PDB file of N, CA and C in Angstrom:
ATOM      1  N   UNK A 837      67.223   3.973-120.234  1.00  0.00           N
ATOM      2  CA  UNK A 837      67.251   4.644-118.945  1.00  0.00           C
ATOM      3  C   UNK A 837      66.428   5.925-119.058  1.00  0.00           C
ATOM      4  N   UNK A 838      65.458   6.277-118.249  1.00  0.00           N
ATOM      5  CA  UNK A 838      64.356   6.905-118.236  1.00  0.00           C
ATOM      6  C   UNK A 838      64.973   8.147-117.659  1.00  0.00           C
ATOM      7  N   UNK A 839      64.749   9.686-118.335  1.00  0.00           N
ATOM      8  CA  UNK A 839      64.864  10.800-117.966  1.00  0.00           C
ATOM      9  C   UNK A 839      63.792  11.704-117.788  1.00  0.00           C
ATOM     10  N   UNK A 840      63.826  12.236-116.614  1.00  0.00           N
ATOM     11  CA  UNK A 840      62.714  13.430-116.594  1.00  0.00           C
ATOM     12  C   UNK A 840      63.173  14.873-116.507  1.00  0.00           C
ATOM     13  N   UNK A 841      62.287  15.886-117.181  1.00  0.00           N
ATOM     14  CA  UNK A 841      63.136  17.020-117.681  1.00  0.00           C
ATOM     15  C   UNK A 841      62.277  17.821-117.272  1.00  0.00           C
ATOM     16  N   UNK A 842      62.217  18.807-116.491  1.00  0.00           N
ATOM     17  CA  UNK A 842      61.220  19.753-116.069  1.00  0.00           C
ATOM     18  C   UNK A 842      61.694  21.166-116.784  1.00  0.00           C
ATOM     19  N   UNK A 843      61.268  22.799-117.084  1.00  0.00           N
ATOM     20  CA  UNK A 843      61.505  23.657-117.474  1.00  0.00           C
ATOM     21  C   UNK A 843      60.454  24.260-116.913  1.00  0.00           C
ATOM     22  N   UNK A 844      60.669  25.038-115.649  1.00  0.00           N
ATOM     23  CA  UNK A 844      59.581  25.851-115.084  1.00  0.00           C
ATOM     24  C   UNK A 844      60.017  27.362-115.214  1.00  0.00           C
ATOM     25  N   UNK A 845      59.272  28.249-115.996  1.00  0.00           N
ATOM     26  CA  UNK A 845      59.147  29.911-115.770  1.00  0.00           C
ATOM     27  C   UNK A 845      58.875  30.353-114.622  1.00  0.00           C
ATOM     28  N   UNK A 846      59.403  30.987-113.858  1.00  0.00           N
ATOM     29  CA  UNK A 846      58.870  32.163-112.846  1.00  0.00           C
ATOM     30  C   UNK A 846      58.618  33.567-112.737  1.00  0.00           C
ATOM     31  N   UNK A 847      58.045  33.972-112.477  1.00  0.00           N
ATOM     32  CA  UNK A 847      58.250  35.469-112.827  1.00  0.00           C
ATOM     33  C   UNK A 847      58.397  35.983-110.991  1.00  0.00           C
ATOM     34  N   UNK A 848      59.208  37.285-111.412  1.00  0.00           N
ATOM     35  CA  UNK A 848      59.969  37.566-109.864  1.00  0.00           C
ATOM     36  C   UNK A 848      59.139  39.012-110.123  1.00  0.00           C
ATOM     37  N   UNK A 849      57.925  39.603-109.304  1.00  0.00           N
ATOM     38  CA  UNK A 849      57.386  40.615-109.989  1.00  0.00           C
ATOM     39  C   UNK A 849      58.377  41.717-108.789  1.00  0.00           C
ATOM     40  N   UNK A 850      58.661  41.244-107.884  1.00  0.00           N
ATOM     41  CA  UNK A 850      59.140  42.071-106.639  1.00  0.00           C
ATOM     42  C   UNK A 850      61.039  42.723-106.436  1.00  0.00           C
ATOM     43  N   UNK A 851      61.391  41.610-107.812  1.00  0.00           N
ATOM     44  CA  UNK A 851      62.738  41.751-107.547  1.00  0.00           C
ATOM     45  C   UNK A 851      62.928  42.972-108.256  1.00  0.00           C
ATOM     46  N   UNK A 852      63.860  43.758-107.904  1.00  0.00           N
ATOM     47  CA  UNK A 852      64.754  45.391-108.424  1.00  0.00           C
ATOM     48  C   UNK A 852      65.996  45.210-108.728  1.00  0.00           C
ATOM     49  N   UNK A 853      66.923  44.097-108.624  1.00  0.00           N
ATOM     50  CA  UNK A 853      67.983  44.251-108.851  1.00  0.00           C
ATOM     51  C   UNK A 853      68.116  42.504-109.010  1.00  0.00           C
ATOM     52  N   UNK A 854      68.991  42.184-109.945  1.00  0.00           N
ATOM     53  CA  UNK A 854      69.570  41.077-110.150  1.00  0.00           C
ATOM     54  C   UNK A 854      70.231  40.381-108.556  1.00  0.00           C
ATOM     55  N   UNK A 855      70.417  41.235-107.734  1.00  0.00           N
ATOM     56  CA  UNK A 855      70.925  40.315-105.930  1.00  0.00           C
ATOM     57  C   UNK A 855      69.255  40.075-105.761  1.00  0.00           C
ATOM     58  N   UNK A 856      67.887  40.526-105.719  1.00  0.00           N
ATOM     59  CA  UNK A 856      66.742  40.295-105.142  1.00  0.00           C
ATOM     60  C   UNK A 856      66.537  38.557-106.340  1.00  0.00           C
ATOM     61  N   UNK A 857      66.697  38.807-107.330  1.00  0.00           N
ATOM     62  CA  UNK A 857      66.718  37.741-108.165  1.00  0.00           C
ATOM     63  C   UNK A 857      67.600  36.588-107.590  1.00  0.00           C
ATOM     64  N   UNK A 858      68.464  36.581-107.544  1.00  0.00           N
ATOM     65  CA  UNK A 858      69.315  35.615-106.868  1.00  0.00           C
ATOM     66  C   UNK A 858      68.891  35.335-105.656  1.00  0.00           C
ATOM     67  N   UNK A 859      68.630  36.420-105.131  1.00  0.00           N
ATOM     68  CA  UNK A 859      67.909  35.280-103.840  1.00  0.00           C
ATOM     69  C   UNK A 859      66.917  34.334-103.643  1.00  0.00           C
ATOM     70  N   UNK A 860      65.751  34.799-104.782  1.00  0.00           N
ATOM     71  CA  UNK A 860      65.002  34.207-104.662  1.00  0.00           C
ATOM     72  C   UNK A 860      64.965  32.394-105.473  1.00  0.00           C
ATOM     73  N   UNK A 861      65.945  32.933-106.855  1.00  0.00           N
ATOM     74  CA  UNK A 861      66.255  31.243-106.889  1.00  0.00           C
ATOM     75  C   UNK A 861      67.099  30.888-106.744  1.00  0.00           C
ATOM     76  N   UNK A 862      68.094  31.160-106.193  1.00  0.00           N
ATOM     77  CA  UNK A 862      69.094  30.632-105.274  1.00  0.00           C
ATOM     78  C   UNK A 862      68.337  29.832-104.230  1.00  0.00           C
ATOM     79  N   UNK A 863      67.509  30.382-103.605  1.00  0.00           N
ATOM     80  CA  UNK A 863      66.775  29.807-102.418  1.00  0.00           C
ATOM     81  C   UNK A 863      65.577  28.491-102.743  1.00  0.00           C
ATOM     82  N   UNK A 864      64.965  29.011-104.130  1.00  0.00           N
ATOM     83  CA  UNK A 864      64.506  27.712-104.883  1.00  0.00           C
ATOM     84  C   UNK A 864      65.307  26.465-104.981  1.00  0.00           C
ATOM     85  N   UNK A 865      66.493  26.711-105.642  1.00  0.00           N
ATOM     86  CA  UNK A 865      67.142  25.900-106.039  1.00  0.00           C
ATOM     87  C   UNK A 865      67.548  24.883-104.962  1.00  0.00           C
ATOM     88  N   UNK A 866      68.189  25.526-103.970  1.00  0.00           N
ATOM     89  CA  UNK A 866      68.604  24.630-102.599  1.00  0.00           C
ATOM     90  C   UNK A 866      67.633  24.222-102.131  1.00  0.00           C
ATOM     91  N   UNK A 867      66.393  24.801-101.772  1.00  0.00           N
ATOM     92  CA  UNK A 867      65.525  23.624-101.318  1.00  0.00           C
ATOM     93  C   UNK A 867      64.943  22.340-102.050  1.00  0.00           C
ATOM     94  N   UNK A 868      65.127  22.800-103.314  1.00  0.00           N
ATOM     95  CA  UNK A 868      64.790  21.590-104.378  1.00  0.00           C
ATOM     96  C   UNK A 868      65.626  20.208-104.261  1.00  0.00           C
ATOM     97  N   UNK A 869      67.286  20.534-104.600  1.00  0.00           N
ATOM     98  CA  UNK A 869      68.342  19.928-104.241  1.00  0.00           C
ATOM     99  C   UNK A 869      68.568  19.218-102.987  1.00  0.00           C
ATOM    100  N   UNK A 870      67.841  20.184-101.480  1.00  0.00           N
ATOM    101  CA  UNK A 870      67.662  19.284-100.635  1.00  0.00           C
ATOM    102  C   UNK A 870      66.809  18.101-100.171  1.00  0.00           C
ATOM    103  N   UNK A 871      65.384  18.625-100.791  1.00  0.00           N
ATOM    104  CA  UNK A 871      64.251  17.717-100.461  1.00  0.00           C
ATOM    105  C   UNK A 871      63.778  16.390-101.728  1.00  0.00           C
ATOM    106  N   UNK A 872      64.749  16.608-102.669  1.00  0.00           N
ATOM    107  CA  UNK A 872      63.919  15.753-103.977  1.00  0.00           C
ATOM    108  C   UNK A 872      65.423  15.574-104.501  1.00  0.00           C
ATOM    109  N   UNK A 873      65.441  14.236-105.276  1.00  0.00           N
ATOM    110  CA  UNK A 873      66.782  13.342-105.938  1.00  0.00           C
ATOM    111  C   UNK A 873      66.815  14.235-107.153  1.00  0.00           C
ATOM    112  N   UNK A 874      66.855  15.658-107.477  1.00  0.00           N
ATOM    113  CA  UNK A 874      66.635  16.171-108.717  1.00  0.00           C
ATOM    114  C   UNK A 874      67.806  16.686-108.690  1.00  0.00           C
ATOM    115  N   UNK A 875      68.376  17.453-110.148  1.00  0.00           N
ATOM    116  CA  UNK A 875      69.352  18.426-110.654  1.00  0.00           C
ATOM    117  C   UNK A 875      68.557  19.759-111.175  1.00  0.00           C
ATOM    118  N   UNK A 876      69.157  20.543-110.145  1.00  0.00           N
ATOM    119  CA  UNK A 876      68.323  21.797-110.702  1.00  0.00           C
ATOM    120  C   UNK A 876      69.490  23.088-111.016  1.00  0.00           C
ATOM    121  N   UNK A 877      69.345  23.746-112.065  1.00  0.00           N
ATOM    122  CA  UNK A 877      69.967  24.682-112.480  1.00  0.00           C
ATOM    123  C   UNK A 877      69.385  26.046-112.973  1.00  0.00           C
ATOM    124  N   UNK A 878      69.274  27.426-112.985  1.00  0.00           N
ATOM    125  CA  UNK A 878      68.951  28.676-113.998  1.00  0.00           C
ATOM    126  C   UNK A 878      69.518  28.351-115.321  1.00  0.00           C
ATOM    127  N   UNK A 879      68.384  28.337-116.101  1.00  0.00           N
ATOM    128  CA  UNK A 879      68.737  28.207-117.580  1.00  0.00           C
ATOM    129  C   UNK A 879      68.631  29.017-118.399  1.00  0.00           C
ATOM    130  N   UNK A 880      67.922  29.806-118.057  1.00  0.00           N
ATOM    131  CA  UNK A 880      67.389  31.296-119.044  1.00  0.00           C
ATOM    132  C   UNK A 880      67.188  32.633-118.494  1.00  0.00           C
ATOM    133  N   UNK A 881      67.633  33.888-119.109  1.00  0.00           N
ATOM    134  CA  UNK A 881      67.249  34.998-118.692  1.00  0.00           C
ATOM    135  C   UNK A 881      67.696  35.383-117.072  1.00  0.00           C
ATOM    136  N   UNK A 882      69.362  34.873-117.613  1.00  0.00           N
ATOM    137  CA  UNK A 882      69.931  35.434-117.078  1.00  0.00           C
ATOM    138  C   UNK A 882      70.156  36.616-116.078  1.00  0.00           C
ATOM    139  N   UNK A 883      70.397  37.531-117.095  1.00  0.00           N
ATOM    140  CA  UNK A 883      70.254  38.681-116.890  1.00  0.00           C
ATOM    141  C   UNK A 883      69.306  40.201-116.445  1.00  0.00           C
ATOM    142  N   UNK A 884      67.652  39.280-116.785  1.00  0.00           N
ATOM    143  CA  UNK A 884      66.554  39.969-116.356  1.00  0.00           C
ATOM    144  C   UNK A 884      66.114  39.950-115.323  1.00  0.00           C
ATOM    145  N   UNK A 885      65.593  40.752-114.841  1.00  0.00           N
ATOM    146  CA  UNK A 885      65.492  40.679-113.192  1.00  0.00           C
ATOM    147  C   UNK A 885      64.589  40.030-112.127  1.00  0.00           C
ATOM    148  N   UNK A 886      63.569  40.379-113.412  1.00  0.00           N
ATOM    149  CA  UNK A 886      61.999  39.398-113.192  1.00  0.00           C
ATOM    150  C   UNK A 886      61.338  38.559-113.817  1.00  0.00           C
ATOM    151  N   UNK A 887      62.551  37.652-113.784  1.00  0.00           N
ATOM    152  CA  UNK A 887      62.273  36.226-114.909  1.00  0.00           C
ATOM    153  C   UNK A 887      63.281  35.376-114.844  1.00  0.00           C
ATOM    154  N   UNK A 888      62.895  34.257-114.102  1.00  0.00           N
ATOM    155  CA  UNK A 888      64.468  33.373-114.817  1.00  0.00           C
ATOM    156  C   UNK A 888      63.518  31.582-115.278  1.00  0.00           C
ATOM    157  N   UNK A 889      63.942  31.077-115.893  1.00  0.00           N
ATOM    158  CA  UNK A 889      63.809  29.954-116.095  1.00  0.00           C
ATOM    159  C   UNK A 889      64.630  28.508-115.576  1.00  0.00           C
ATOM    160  N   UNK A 890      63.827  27.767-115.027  1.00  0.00           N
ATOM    161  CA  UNK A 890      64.755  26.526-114.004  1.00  0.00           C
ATOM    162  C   UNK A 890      64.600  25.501-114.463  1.00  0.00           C
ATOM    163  N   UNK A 891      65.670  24.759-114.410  1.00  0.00           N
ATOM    164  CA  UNK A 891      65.733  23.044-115.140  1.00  0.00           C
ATOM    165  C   UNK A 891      66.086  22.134-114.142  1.00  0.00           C
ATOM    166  N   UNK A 892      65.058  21.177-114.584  1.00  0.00           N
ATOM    167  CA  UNK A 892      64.948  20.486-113.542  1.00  0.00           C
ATOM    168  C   UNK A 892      64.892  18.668-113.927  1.00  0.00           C
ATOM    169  N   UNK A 893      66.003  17.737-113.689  1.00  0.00           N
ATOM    170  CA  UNK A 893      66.000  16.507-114.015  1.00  0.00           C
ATOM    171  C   UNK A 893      66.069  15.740-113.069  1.00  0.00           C
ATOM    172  N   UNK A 894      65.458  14.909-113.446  1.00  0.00           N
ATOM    173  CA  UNK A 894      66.010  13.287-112.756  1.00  0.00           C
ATOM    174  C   UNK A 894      65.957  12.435-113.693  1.00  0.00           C
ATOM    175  N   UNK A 895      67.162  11.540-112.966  1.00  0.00           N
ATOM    176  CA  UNK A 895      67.290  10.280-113.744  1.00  0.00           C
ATOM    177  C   UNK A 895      67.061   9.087-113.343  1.00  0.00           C
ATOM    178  N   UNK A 896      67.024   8.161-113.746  1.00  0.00           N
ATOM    179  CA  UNK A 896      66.747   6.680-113.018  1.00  0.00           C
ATOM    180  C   UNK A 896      66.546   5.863-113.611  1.00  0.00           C
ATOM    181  N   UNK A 897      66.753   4.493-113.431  1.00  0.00           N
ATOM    182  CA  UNK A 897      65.917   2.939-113.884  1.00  0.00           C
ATOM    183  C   UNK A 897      64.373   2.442-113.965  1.00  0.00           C
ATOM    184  N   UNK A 898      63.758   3.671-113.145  1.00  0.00           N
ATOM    185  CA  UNK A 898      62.589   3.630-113.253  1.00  0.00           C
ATOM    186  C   UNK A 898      61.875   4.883-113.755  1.00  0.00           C
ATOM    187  N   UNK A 899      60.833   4.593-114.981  1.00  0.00           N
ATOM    188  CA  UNK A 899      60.515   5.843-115.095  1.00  0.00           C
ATOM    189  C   UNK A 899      59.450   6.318-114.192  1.00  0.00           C
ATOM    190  N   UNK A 900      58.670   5.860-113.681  1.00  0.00           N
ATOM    191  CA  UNK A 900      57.557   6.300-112.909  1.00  0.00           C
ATOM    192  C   UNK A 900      58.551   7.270-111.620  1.00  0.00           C
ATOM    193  N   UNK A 901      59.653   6.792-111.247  1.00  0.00           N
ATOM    194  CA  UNK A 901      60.220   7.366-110.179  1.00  0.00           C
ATOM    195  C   UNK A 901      60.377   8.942-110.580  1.00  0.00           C
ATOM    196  N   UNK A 902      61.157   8.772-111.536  1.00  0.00           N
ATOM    197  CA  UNK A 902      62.054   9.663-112.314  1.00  0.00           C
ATOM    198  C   UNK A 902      60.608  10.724-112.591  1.00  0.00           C
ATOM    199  N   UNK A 903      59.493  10.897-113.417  1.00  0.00           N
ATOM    200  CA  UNK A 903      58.197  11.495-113.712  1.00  0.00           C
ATOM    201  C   UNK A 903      57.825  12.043-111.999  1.00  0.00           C
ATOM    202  N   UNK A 904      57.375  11.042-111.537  1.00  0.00           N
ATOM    203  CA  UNK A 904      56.696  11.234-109.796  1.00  0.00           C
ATOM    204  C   UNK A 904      58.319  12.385-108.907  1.00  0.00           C
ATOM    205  N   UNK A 905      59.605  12.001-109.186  1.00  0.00           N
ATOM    206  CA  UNK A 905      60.349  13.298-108.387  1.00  0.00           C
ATOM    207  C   UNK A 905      60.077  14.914-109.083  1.00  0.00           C
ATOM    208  N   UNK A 906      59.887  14.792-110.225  1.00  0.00           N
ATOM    209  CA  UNK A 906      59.992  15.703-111.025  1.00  0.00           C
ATOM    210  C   UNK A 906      58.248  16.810-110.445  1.00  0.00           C
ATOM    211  N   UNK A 907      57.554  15.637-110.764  1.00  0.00           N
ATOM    212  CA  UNK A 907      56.420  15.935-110.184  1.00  0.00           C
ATOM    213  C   UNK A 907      56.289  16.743-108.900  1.00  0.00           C
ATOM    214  N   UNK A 908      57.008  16.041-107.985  1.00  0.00           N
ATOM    215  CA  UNK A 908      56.928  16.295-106.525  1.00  0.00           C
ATOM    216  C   UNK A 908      57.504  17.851-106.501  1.00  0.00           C
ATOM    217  N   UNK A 909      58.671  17.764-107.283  1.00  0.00           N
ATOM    218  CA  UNK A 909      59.611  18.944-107.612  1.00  0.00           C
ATOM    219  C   UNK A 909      58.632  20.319-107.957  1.00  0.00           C
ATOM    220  N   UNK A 910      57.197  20.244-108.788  1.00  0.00           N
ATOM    221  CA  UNK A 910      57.055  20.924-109.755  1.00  0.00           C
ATOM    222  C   UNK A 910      56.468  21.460-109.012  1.00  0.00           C
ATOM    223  N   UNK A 911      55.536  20.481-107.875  1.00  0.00           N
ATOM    224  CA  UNK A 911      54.469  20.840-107.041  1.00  0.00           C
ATOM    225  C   UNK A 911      54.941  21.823-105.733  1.00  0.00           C
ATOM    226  N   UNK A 912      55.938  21.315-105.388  1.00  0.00           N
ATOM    227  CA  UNK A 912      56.713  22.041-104.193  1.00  0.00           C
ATOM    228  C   UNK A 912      56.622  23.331-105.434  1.00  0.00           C
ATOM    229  N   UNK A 913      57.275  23.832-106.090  1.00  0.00           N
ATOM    230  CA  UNK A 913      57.504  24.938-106.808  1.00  0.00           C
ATOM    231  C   UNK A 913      56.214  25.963-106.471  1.00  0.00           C
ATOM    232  N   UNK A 914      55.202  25.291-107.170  1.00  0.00           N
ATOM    233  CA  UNK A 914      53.591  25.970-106.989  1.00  0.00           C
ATOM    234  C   UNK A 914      53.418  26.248-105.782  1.00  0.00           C
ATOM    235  N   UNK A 915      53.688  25.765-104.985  1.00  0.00           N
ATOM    236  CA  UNK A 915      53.490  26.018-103.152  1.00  0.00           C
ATOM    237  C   UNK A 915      53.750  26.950-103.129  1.00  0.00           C
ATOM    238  N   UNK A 916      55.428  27.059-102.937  1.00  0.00           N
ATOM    239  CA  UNK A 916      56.157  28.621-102.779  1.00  0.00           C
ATOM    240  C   UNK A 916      56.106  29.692-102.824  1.00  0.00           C
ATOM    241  N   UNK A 917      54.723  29.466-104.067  1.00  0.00           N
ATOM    242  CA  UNK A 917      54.823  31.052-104.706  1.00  0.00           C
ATOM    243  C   UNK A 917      54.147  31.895-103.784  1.00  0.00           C
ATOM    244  N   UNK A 918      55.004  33.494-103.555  1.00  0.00           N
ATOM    245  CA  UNK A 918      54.479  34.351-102.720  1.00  0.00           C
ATOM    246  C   UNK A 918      55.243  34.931-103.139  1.00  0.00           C
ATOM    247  N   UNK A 919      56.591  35.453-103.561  1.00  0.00           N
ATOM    248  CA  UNK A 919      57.709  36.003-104.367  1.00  0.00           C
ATOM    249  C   UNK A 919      57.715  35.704-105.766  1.00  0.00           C
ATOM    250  N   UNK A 920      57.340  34.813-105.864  1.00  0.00           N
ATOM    251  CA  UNK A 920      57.580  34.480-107.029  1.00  0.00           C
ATOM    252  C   UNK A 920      56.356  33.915-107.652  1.00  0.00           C
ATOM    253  N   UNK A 921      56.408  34.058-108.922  1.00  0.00           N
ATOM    254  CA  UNK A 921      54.365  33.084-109.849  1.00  0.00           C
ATOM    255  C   UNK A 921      55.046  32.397-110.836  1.00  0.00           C
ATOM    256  N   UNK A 922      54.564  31.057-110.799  1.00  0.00           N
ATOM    257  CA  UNK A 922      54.798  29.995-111.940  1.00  0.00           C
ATOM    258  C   UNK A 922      53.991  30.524-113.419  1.00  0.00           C
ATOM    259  N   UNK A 923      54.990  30.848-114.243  1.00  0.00           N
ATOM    260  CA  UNK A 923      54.275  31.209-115.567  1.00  0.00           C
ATOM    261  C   UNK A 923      54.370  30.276-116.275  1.00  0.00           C
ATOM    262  N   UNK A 924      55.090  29.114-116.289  1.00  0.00           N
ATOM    263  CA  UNK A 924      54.913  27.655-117.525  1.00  0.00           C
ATOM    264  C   UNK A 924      55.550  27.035-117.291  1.00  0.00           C
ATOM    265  N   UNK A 925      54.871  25.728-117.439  1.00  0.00           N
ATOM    266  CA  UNK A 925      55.962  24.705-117.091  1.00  0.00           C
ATOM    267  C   UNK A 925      55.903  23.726-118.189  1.00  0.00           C
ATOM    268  N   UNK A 926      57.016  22.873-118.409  1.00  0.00           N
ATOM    269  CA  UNK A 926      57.130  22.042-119.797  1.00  0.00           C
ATOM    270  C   UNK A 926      57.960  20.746-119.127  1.00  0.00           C
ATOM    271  N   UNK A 927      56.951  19.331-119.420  1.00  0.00           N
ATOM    272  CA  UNK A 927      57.761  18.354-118.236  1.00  0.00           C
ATOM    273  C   UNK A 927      57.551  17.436-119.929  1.00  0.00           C
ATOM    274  N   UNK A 928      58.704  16.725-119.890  1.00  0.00           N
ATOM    275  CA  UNK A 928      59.197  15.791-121.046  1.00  0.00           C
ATOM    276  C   UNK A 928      60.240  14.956-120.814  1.00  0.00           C
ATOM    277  N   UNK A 929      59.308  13.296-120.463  1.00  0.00           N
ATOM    278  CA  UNK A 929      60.221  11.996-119.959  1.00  0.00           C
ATOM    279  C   UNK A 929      61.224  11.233-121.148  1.00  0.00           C
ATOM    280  N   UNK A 930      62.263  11.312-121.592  1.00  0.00           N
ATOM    281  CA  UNK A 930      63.182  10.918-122.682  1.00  0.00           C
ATOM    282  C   UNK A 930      63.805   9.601-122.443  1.00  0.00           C
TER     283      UNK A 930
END
């Protein structure tokens, strides 16, 4: 059973306080969750204000599906940016 694993960096150059941080992937996160079959969570860097790291899976019977949501996922991400800049991304199908 085919997994896709996304790990995208952002950098938040605008946020001042850990609430400006939360909003902004808080607000990532739900639109991800709404528009694409993915699991998305903050995985890293917690605590810093202008940085968090997001994980991002799907699963499925098919891997092309599972690669192509992740995809779709990664790309919506790159769009967004105006608050936020994609600093790395690391995609690995298991």
């Amino acid at each position: 059973m085919p997994v896709a694993v996304a790990m995208v960096e952002i950098a938040i150059p605008f946020a001042h306080s850990l609430k400006d941080k939360r909003h902004v992937v808080k607000g990532i996160i739900a639109r991800l969750r709404n528009r694409f079959n993915v699991s998305v969570a903050e995985m890293e860097y917690m605590d810093i204000w202008q940085r968090a790291v997001l994980g991002i899976a799907c699963i499925s019977n098919d891997g092309k599906f599972a690669n192509g949501e992740i995809d779709k996922a990664i790309d919506y991400i790159e769009s967004g940016e105006g608050e936020y800049q994609v600093i790395n991304i690391d995609v690995q199908i298991l």
